[in-house]
Short mmCIF file of C-alpha atoms and ligand atoms in Angstrom, two decimals:
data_model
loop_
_atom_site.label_atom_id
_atom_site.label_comp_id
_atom_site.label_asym_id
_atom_site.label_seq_id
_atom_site.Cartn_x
_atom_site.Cartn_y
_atom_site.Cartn_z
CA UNK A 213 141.84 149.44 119.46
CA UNK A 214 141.19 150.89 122.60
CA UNK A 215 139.64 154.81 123.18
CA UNK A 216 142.73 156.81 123.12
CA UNK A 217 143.39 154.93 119.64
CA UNK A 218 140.07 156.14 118.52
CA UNK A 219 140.67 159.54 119.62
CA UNK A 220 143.92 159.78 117.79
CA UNK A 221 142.32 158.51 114.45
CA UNK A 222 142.04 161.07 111.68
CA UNK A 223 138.93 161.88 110.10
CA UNK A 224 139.82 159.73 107.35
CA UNK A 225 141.11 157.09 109.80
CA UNK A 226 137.66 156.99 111.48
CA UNK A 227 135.49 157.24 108.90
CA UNK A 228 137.92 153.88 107.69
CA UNK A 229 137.17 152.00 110.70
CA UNK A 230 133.89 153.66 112.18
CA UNK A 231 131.78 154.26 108.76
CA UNK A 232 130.13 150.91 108.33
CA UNK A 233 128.58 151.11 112.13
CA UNK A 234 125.13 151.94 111.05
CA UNK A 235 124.59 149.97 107.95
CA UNK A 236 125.80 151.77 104.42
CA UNK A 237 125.78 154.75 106.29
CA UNK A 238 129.07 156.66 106.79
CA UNK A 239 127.95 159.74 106.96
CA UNK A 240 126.79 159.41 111.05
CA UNK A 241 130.20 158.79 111.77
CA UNK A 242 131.95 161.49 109.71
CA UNK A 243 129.63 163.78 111.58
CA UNK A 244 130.29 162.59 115.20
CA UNK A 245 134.02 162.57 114.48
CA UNK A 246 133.84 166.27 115.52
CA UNK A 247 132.95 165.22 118.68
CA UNK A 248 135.98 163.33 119.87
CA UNK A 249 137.97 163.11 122.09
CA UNK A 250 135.09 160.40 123.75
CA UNK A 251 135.23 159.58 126.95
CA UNK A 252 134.76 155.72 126.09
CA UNK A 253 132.69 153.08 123.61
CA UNK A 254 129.12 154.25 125.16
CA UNK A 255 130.03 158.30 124.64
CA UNK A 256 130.71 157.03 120.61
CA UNK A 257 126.98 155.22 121.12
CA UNK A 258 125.69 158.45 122.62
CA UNK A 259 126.66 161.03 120.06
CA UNK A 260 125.52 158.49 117.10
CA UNK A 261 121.79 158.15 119.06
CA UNK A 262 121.49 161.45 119.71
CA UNK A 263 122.59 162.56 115.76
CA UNK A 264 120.31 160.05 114.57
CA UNK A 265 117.72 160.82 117.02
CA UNK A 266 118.30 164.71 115.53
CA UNK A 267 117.28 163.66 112.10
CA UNK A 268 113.86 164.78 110.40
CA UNK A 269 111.48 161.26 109.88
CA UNK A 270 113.15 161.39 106.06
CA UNK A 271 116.68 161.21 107.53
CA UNK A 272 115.60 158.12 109.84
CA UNK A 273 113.37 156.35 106.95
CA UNK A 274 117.21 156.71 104.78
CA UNK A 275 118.52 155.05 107.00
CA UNK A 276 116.84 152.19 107.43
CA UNK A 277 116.33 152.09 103.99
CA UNK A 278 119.90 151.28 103.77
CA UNK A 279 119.76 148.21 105.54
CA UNK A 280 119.77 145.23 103.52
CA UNK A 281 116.61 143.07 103.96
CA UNK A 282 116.72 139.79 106.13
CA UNK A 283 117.02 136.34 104.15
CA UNK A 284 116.64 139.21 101.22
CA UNK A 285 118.38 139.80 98.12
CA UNK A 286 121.45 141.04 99.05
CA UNK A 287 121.82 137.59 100.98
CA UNK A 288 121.28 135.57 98.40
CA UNK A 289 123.61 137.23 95.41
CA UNK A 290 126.23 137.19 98.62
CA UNK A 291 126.44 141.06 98.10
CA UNK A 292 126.02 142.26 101.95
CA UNK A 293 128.51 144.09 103.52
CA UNK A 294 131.03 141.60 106.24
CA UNK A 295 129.00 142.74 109.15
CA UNK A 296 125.64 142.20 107.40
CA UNK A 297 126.67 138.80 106.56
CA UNK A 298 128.19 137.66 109.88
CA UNK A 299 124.96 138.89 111.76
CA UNK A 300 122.39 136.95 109.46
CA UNK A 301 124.35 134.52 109.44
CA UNK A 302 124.12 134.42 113.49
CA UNK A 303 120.13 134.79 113.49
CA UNK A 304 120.42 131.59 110.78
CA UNK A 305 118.88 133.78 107.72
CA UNK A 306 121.29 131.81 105.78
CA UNK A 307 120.08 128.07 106.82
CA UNK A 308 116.06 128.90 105.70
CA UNK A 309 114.69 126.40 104.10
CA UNK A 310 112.52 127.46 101.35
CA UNK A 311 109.34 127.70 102.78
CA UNK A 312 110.98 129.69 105.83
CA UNK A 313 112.22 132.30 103.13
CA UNK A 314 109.17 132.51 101.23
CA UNK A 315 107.40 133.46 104.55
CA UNK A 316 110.21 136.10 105.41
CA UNK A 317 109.90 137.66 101.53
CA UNK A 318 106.30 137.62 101.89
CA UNK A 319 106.90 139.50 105.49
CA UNK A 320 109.15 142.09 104.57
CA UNK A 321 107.36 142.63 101.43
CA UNK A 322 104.17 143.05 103.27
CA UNK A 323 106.24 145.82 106.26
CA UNK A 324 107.65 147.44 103.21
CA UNK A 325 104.30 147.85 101.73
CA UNK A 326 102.79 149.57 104.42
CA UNK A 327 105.21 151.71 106.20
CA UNK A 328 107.60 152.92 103.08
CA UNK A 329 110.84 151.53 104.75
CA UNK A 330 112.47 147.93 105.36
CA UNK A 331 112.11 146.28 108.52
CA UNK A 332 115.27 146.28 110.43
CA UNK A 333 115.79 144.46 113.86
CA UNK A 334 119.19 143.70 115.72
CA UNK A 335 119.90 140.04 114.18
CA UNK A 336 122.35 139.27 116.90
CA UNK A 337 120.43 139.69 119.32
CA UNK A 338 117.39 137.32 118.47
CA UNK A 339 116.62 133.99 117.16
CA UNK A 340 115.60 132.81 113.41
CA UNK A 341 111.58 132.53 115.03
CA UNK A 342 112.05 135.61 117.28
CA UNK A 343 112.72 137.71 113.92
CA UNK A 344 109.47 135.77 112.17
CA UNK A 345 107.42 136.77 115.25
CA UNK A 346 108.53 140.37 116.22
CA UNK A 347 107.98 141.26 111.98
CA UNK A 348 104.50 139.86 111.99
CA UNK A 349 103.70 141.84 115.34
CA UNK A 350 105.81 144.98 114.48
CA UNK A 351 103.51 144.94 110.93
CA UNK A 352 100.64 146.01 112.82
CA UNK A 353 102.07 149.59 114.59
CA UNK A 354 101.34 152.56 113.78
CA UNK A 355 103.95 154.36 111.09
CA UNK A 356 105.48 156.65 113.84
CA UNK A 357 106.15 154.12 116.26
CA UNK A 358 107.27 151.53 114.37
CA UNK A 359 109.86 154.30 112.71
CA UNK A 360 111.01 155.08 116.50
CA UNK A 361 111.23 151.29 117.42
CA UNK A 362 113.12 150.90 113.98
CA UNK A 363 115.61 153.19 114.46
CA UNK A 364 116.19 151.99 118.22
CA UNK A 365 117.23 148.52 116.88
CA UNK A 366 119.84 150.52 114.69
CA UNK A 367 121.26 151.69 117.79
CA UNK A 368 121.40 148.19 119.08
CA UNK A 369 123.35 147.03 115.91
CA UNK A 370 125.68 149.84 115.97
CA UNK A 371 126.53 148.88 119.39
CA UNK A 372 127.34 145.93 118.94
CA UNK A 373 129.50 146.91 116.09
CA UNK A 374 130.94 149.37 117.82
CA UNK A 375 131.62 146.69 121.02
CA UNK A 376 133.82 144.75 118.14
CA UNK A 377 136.02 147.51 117.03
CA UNK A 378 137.18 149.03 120.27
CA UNK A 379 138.05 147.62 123.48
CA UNK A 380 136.14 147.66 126.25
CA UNK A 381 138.50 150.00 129.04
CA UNK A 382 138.86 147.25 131.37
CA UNK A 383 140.46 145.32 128.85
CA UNK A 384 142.82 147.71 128.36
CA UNK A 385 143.46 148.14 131.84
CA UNK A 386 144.20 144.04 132.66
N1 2AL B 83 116.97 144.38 107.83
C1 2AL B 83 117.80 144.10 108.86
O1 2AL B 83 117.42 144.08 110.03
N2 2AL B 83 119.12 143.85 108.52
C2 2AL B 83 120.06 143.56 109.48
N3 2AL B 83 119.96 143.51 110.80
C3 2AL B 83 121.19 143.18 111.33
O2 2AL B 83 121.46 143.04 112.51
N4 2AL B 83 122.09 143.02 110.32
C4 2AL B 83 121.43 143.23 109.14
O3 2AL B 83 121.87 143.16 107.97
#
């Protein structure tokens, strides 16, 4: 679908395509839908950031909380959503072998533990070990930061979900 597509969509229509961007969450884009027409993918990205980046802490803490846990759970009863699956299945959560997913419970147990919230990093963009190291180095910020650098990896995963929905203009210019 390319930008004037998206900008034709009805609310319904883009909540349908758009609400699964940031994870379980469709209200962010039922709210930026009143911001159309965008001028292309990275004015979508812009207006998400900035409503997220308008939330009190206990509106960006929800919204992590709705992410599903790495290697967690929701993996292993296969009840993540389609994007949810396809990313850990890119970062290999779904090849651990057991001692690999003990270490990643024990991990997101411990994050969990301290700072109220799930630990949430952009899958497709790093490797099974880069995930083990950045969560045992991430445990050790302080609450605030960590909640900013969480909700800046949200960003990253909506763009990248956003990047597989709608063309890229030069694509539709070719
Ligand atoms: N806790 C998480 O970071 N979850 C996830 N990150 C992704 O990129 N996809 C997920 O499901």
């Amino acid at each position: 679908m390319d930008i004037n597509q998206v900008n034709a969509l009805t609310y319904e229509g883009f909540v349908h395509f758009f609400g699964n961007v940031v994870e379980k969450c469709p209200l962010v884009s039922a709210a930026v839908w009143s911001s159309r027409p965008f001028k292309d993918i990275s004015d979508i990205e812009a207006h998400i950031s900035d409503f997220i980046n308008s939330l009190p802490d206990s509106g960006k803490e929800g919204i992590l909380r709705c992410h599903p846990d790495l290697a967690g759970r929701d993996l292993q009863s296969g009840t993540l959503t389609r994007e949810s699956t396809e990313e850990q299945g890119q970062a290999g959560m779904t090849t651990l072998d057991s001692a690999e997913r003990l270490l990643m419970y024990r991990l997101n147990s411990e994050y969990k533990e301290r700072f109220g919230f799930p630990f949430v990093i952009c899958a497709r963009l790093n490797s099974k070990a880069e995930i083990v190291r950045q969560l045992s180095q991430r445990l050790k910020n302080e609450r605030a930061a960590e909640l900013e650098h969480a909700i800046q990896e949200v960003t990253k995963i909506c763009s990248l979900r956003l990047n597989s929905i709608v063309l890229p203009d030069i694509q539709t210019k070719l």
